[in-house]
Short mmCIF file of C-alpha atoms in Angstrom, two decimals:
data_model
loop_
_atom_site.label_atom_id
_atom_site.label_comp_id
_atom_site.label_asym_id
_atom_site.label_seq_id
_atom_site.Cartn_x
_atom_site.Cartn_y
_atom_site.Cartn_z
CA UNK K 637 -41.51 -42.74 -73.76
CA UNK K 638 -37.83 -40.67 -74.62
CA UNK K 639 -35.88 -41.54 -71.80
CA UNK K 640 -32.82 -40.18 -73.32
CA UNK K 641 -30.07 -37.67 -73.05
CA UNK K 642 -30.40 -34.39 -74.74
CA UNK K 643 -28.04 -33.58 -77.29
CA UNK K 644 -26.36 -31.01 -75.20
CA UNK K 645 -26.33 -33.81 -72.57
CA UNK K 646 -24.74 -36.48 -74.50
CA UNK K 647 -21.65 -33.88 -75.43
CA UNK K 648 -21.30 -32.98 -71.67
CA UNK K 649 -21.45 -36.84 -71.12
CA UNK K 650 -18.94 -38.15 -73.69
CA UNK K 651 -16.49 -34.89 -73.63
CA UNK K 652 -16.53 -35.85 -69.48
CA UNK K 653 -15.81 -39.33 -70.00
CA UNK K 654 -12.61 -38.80 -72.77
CA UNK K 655 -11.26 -36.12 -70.49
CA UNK K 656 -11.43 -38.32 -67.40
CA UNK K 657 -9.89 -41.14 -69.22
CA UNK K 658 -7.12 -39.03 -70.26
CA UNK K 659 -6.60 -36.86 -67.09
CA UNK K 660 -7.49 -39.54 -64.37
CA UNK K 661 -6.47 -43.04 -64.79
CA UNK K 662 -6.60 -45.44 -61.39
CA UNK K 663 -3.13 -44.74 -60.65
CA UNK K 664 -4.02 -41.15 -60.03
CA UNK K 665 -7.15 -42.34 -57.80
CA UNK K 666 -4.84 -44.45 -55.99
CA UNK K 667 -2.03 -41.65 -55.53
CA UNK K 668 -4.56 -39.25 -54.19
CA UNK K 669 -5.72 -42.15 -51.61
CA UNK K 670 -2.10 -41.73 -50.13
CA UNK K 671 -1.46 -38.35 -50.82
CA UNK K 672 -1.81 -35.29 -48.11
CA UNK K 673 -4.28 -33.41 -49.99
CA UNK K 674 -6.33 -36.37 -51.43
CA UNK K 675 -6.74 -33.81 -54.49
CA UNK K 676 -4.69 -32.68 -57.65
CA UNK K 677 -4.73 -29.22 -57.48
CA UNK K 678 -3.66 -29.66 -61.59
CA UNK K 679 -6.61 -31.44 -62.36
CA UNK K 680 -8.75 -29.14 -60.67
CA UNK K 681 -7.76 -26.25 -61.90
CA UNK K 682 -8.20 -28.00 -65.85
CA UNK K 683 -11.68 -29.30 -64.27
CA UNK K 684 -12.59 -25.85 -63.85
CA UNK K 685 -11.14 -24.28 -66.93
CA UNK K 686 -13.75 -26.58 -68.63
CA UNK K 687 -16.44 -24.84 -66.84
CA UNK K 688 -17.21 -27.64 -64.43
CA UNK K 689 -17.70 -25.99 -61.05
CA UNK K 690 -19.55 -23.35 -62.95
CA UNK K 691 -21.75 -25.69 -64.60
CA UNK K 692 -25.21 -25.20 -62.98
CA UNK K 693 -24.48 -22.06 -61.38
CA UNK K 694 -26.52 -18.74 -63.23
CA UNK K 695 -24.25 -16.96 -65.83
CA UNK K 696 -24.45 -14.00 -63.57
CA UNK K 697 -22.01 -15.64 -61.12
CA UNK K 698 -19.72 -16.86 -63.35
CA UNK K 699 -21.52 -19.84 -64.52
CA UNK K 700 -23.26 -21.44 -67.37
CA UNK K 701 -26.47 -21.68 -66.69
CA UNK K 702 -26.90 -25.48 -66.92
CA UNK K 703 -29.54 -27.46 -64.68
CA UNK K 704 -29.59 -29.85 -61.94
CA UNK K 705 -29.93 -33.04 -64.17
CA UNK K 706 -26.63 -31.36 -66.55
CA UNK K 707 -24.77 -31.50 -63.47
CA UNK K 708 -25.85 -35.19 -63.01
CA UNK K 709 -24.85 -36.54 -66.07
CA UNK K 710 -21.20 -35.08 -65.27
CA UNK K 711 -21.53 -36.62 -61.57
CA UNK K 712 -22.07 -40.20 -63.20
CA UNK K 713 -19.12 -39.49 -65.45
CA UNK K 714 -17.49 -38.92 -62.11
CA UNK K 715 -18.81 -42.09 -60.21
CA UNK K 716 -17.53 -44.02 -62.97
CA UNK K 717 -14.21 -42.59 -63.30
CA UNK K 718 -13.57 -42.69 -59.54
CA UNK K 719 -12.50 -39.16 -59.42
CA UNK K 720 -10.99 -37.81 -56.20
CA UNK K 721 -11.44 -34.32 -54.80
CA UNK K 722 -14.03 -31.74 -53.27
CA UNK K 723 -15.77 -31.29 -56.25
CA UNK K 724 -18.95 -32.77 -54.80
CA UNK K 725 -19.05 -31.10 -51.23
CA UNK K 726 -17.69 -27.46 -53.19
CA UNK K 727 -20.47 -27.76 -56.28
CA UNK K 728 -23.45 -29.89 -55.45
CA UNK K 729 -22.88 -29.07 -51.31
CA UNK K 730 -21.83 -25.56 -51.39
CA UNK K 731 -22.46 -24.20 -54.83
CA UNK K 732 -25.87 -24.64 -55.40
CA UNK K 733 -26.88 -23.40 -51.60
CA UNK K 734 -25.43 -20.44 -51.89
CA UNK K 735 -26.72 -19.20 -55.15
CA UNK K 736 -30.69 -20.01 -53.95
CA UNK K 737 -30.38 -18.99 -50.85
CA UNK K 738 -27.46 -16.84 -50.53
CA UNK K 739 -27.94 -13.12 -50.12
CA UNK K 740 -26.50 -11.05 -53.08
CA UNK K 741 -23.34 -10.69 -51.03
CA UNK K 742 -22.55 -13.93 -50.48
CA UNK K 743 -23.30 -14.56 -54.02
CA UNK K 744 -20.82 -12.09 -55.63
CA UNK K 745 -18.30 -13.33 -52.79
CA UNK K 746 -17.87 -16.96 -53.49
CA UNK K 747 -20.04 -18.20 -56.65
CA UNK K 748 -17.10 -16.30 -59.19
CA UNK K 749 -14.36 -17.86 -57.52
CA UNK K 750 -16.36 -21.67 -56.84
CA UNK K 751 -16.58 -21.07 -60.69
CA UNK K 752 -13.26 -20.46 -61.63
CA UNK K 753 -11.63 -23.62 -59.46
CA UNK K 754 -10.48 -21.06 -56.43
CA UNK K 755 -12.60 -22.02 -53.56
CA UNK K 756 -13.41 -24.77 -51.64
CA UNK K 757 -16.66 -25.54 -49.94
CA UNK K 758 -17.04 -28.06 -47.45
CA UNK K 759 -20.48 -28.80 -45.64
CA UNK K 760 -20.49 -29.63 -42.29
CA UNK K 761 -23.66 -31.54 -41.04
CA UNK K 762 -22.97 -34.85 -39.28
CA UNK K 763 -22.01 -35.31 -35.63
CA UNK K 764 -20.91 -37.26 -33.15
CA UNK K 765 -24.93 -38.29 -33.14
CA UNK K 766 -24.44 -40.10 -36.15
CA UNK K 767 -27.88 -39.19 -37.85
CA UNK K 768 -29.06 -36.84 -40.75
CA UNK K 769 -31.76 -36.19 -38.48
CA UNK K 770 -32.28 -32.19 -37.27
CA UNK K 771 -32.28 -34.05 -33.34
CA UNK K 772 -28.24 -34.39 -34.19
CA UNK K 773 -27.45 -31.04 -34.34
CA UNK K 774 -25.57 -30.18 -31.36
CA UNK K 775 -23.32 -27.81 -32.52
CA UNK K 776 -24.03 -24.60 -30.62
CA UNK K 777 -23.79 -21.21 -32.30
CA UNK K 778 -24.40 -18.04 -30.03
CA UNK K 779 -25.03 -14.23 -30.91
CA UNK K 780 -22.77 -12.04 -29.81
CA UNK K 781 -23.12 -8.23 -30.91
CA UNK K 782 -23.00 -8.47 -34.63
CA UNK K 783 -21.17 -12.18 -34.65
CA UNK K 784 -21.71 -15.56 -33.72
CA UNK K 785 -19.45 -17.92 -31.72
CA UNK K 786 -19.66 -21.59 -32.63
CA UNK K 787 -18.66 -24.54 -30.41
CA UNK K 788 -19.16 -27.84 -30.77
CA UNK K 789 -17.89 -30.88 -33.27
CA UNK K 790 -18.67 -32.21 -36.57
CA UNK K 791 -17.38 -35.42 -38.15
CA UNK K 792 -17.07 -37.62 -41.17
CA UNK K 793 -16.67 -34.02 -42.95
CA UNK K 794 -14.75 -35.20 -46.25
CA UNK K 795 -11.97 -32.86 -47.84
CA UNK K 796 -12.65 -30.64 -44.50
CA UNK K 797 -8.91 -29.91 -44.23
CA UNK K 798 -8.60 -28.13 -47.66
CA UNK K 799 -11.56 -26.62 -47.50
CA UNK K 800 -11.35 -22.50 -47.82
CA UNK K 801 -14.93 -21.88 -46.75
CA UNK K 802 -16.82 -24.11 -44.68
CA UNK K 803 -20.67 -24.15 -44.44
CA UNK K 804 -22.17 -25.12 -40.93
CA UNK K 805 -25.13 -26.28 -39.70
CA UNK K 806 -25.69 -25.47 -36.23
CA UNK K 807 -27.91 -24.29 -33.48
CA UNK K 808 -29.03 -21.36 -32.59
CA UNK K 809 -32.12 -22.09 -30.37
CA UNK K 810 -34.16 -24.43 -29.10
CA UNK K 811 -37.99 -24.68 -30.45
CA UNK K 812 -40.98 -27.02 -30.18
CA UNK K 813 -39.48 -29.17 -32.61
CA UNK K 814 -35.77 -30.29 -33.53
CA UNK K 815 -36.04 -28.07 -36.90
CA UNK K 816 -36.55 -25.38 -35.37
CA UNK K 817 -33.10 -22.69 -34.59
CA UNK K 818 -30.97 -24.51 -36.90
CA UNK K 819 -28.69 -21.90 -39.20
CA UNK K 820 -26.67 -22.30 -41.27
CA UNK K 821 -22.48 -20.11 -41.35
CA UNK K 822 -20.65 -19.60 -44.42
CA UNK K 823 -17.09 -20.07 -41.70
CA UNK K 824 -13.51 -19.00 -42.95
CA UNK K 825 -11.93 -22.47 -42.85
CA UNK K 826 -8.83 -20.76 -41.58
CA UNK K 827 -10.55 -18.88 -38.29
CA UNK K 828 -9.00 -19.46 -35.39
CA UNK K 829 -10.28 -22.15 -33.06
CA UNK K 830 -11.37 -24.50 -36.03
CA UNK K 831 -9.26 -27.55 -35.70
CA UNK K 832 -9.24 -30.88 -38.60
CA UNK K 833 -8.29 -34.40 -37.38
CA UNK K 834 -7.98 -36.59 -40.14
CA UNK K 835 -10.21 -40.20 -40.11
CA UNK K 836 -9.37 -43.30 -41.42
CA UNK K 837 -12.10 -44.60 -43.73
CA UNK K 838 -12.48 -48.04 -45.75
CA UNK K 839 -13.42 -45.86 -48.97
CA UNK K 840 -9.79 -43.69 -48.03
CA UNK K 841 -11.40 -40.66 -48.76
CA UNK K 842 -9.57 -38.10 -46.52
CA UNK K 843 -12.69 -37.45 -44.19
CA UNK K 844 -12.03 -35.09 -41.08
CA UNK K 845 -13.27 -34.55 -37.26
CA UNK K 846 -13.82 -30.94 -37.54
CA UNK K 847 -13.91 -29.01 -33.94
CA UNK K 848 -15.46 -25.35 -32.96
CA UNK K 849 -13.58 -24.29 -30.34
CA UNK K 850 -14.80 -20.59 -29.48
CA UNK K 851 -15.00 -19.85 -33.29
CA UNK K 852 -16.16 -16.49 -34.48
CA UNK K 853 -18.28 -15.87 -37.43
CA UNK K 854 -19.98 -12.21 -38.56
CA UNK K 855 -23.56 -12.49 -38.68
CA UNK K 856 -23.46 -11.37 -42.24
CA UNK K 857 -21.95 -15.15 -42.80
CA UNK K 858 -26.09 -16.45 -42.07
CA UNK K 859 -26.95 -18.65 -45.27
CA UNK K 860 -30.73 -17.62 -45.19
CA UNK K 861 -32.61 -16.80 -42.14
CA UNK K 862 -31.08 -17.33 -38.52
CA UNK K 863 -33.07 -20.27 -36.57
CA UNK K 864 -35.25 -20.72 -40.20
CA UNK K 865 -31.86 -22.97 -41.70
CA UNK K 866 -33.70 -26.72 -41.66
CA UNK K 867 -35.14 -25.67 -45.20
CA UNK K 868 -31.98 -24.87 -46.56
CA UNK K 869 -30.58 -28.30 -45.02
CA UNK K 870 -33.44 -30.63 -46.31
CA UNK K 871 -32.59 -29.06 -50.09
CA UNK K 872 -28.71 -29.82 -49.79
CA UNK K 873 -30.11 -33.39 -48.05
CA UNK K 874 -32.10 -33.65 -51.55
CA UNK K 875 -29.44 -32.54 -53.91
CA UNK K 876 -26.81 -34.43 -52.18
CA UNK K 877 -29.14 -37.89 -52.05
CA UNK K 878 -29.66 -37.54 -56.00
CA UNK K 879 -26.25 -36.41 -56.90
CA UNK K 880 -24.53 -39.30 -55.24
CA UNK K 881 -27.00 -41.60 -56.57
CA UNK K 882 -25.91 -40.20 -60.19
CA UNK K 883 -22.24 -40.91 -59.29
CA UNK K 884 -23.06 -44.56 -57.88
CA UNK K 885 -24.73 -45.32 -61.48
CA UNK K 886 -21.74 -44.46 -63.12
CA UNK K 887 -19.55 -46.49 -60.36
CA UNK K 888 -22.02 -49.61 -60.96
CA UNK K 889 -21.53 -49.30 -64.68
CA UNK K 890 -18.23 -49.64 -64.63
CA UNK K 891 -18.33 -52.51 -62.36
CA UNK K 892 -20.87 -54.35 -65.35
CA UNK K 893 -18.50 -53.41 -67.93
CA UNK K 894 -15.51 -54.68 -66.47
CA UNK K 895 -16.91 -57.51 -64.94
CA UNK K 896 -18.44 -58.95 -68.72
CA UNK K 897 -15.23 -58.41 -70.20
CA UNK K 898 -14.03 -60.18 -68.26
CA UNK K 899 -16.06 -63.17 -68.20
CA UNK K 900 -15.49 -63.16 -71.85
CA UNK K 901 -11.83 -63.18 -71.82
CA UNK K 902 -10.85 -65.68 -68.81
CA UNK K 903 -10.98 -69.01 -69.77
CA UNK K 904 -11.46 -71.87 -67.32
CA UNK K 905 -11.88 -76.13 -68.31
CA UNK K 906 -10.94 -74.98 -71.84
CA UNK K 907 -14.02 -72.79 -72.14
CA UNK K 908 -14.55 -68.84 -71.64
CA UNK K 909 -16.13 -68.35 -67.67
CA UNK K 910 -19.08 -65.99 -69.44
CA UNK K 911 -20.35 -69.63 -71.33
CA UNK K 912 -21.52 -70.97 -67.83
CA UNK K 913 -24.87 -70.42 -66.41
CA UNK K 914 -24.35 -68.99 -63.17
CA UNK K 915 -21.58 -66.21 -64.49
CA UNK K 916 -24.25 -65.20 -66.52
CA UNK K 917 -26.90 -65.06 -64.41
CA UNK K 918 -24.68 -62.92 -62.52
CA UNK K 919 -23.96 -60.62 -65.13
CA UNK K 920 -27.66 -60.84 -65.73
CA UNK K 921 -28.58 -59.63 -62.20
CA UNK K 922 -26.13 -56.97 -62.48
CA UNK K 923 -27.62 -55.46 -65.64
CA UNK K 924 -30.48 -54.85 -64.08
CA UNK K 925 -29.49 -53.93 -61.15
CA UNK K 926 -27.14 -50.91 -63.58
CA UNK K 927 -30.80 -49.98 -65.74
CA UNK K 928 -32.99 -50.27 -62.44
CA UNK K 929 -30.81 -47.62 -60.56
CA UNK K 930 -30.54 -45.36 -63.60
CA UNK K 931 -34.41 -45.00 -64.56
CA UNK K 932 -35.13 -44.92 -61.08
CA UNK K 933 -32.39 -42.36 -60.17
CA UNK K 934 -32.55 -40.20 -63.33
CA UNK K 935 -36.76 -39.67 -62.70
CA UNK K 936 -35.67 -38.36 -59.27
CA UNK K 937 -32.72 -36.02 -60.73
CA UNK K 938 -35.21 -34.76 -63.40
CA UNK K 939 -38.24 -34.08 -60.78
CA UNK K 940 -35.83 -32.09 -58.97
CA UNK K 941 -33.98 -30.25 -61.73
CA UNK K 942 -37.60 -29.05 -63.15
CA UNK K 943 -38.49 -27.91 -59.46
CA UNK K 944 -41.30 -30.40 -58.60
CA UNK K 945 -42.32 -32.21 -55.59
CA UNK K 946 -39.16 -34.72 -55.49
CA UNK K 947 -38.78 -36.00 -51.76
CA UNK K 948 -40.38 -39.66 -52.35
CA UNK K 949 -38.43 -40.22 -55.54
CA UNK K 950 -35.02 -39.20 -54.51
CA UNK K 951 -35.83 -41.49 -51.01
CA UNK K 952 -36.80 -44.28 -53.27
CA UNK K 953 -33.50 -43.84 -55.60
CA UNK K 954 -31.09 -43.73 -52.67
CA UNK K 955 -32.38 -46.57 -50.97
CA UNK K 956 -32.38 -48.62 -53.80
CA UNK K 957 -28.85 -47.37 -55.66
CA UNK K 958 -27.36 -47.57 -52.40
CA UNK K 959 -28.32 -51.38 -51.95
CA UNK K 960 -27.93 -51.85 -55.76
CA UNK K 961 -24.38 -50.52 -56.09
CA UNK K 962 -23.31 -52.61 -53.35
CA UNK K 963 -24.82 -56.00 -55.18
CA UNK K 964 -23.54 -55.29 -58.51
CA UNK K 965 -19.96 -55.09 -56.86
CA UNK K 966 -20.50 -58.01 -54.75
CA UNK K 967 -21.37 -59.94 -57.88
CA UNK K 968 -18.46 -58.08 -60.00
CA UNK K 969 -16.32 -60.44 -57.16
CA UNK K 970 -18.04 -63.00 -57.68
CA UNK K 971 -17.01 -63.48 -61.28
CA UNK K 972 -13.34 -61.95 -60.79
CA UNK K 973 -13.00 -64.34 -58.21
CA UNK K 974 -10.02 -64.02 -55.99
CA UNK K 975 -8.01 -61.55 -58.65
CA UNK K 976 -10.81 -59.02 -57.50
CA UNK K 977 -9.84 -58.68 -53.63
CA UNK K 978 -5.99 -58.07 -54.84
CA UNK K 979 -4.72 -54.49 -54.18
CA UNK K 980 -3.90 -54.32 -57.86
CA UNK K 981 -7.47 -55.04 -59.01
CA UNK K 982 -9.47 -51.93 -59.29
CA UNK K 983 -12.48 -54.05 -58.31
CA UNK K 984 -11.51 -53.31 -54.59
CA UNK K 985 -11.36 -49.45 -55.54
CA UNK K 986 -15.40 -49.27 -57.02
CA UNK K 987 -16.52 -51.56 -53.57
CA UNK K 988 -14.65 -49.59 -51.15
CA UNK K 989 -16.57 -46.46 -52.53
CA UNK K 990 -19.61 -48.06 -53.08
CA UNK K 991 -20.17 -48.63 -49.17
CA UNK K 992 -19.05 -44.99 -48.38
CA UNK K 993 -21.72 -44.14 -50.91
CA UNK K 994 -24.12 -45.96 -49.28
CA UNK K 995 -23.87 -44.22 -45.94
CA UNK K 996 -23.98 -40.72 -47.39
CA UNK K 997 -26.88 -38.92 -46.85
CA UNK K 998 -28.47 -41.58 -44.83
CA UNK K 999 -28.13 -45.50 -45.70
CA UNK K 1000 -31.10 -47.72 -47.77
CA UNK K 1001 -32.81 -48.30 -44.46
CA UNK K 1002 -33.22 -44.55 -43.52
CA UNK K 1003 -34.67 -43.33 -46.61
CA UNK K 1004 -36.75 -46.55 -46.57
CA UNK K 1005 -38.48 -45.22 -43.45
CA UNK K 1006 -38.83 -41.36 -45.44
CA UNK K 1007 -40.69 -43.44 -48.33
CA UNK K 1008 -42.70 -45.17 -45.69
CA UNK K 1009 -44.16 -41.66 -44.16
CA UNK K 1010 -45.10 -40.41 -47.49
CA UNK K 1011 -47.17 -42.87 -48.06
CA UNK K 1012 -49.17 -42.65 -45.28
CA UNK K 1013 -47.78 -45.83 -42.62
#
């Protein structure tokens, strides 16, 4: 059984990694931690010169025609390099939602310019509720002649405040069931009545409460069908769950790498740490923790890139990545010892992201309970 990257893949893969290692060392992640915009506008704009936010969009809208699992193998490139920035929410969020179920329109309106590195997409789901569920979504959205006025508040929105477009879920009627008269708004980020608070997160990655106060949007700004949005929202759920599962592989790599090298190199009682037992067992562990989430996440990225029945596989992935990426770093700590939990160390950097990982697009014990319904308890 070929479990392996194309050759195509393996370029995109090792071209990604050299660039990243050139263009955005830790200093740069740890800069953009502190810095207003939590981006480098530079970097982005040589991100997208490579064809990066174009990447699995159709050559029709400025793109390059690459698939779903492409995109993945640059997302764990990503994960591993710890890059900062909207690229996630604007490509894997935004991007790919508008070009399946955007209108024509819409298409020739933002795809181009997503491509070329001059719009930002943020999506706004989560609420005060705290659940992916469709029973969170408060956020009202009313017709009014031929617009819609939203009110309400989203939160834990990352990169919300440099966002050009934003694309919101929100109600627009109530039905028998909680996904019914949810639609989606492609919103000017700049209308007035939106308003950003920034959030203080442990992964410091410039998350927003994002409020509707009385905010007008045309009807032509619908992303689908009005009231028939859930669909449209369980895809970007999928996408999202396997994309960030791609990126926590990467993180988790690192961790192994950095944490073996280690062990070789520090010396304790006159003897290298990686010659005891228990360091490696716990290098051991984390190896297989690294393969386990990358078979298991890569069969979920490739049922979804070819179009089949994917829902149990990416639940499966994210519940286990999520838990997986989180042991691996505890373990990395483990062997670093106390050098790890220094500011300094950039062990603190991959477990700090790890946890926000985990929480995005619903935690190991949500998607636990999805893999539980499909089969049948």
């Amino acid at each position: 059984m070929d479990l392996g990257l194309s050759q195509e893949q393996e370029m995109i893969k090792t071209s990604a990694r050299d660039f990243l290692d050139k263009e955005c060392p830790k200093k740069l992640v740890r800069d953009m931690e502190e810095d207003a915009k939590g981006y480098s506008p530079e970097l982005w704009k040589k991100m997208a010169n490579l064809g990066w936010m174009g990447l699995a969009l159709p050559e029709a809208n400025g793109g390059t025609g690459n698939s779903f699992l492409d995109l993945c193998v640059l997302l764990e490139e990503h994960g591993r390099s710890l890059l900062p920035g909207p690229f996630f929410s604007t490509v894997v969020l935004g991007a790919l939602p508008i070009a399946k179920f955007g209108n024509d329109a819409q298409k020739k309106k933002h795809l181009p310019k997503i491509a070329d590195g001059n719009e930002i997409v943020v999506y706004c789901q989560t609420e005060p509720s705290a659940t992916w569920e469709a029973s969170g979504v408060e956020l009202t959205a009313k017709k009014e002649g031929d617009h819609y006025v939203l009110n309400g508040t989203k939160l834990f929105i990352p990169h919300a405040h440099v966002a050009d477009t934003l694309l919101v879920v929100a109600r627009t009627s109530k039905g028998a069931k909680a996904e019914d008269g949810i639609t989606l708004f492609l919103a000017d980020a700049k209308s007035p009545g939106i308003k950003f608070e920034g959030l203080k997160t442990i992964a410091s990655d410039h998350q927003s409460e994002v409020t509707f106060k009385d905010v007008k949007v045309p009807a032509a700004n619908v992303l689908g069908h009005a009231d028939k949005g859930w669909q449209i929202v369980h895809a970007i759920s999928l996408w999202g769950a396997a994309g960030k599962c791609a990126e926590m592989v990467g993180g988790a790599q690192k961790v192994l790498e950095m944490s073996v090298d280690y062990a070789k190199q520090r010396v304790q009682f006159g003897r290298p740490i990686g010659s005891f037992q228990a360091i490696q067992h716990h290098c051991a562990n984390m190896v297989t923790d690294v393969d386990g989430s990358r078979y298991i996440a890569y069969e979920a990225i490739w049922r979804l890139s070819e179009g089949l029945d994917a829902e149990k596989e990416v639940s499966m992935a994210k519940a286990w990545v999520s838990d997986a990426y989180r042991r691996v770093c505890a373990l990395g700590h483990q062997i670093h010892g106390g050098i790890g939990f220094t500011k300094e160390h950039d062990m603190q950097l991959y477990f700090r992201r790890a946890k926000a990982a985990e929480l995005a697009f619903g935690d190991g014990d949500f998607h636990r309970e999805l893999v539980a319904q499909k089969i049948g308890i």
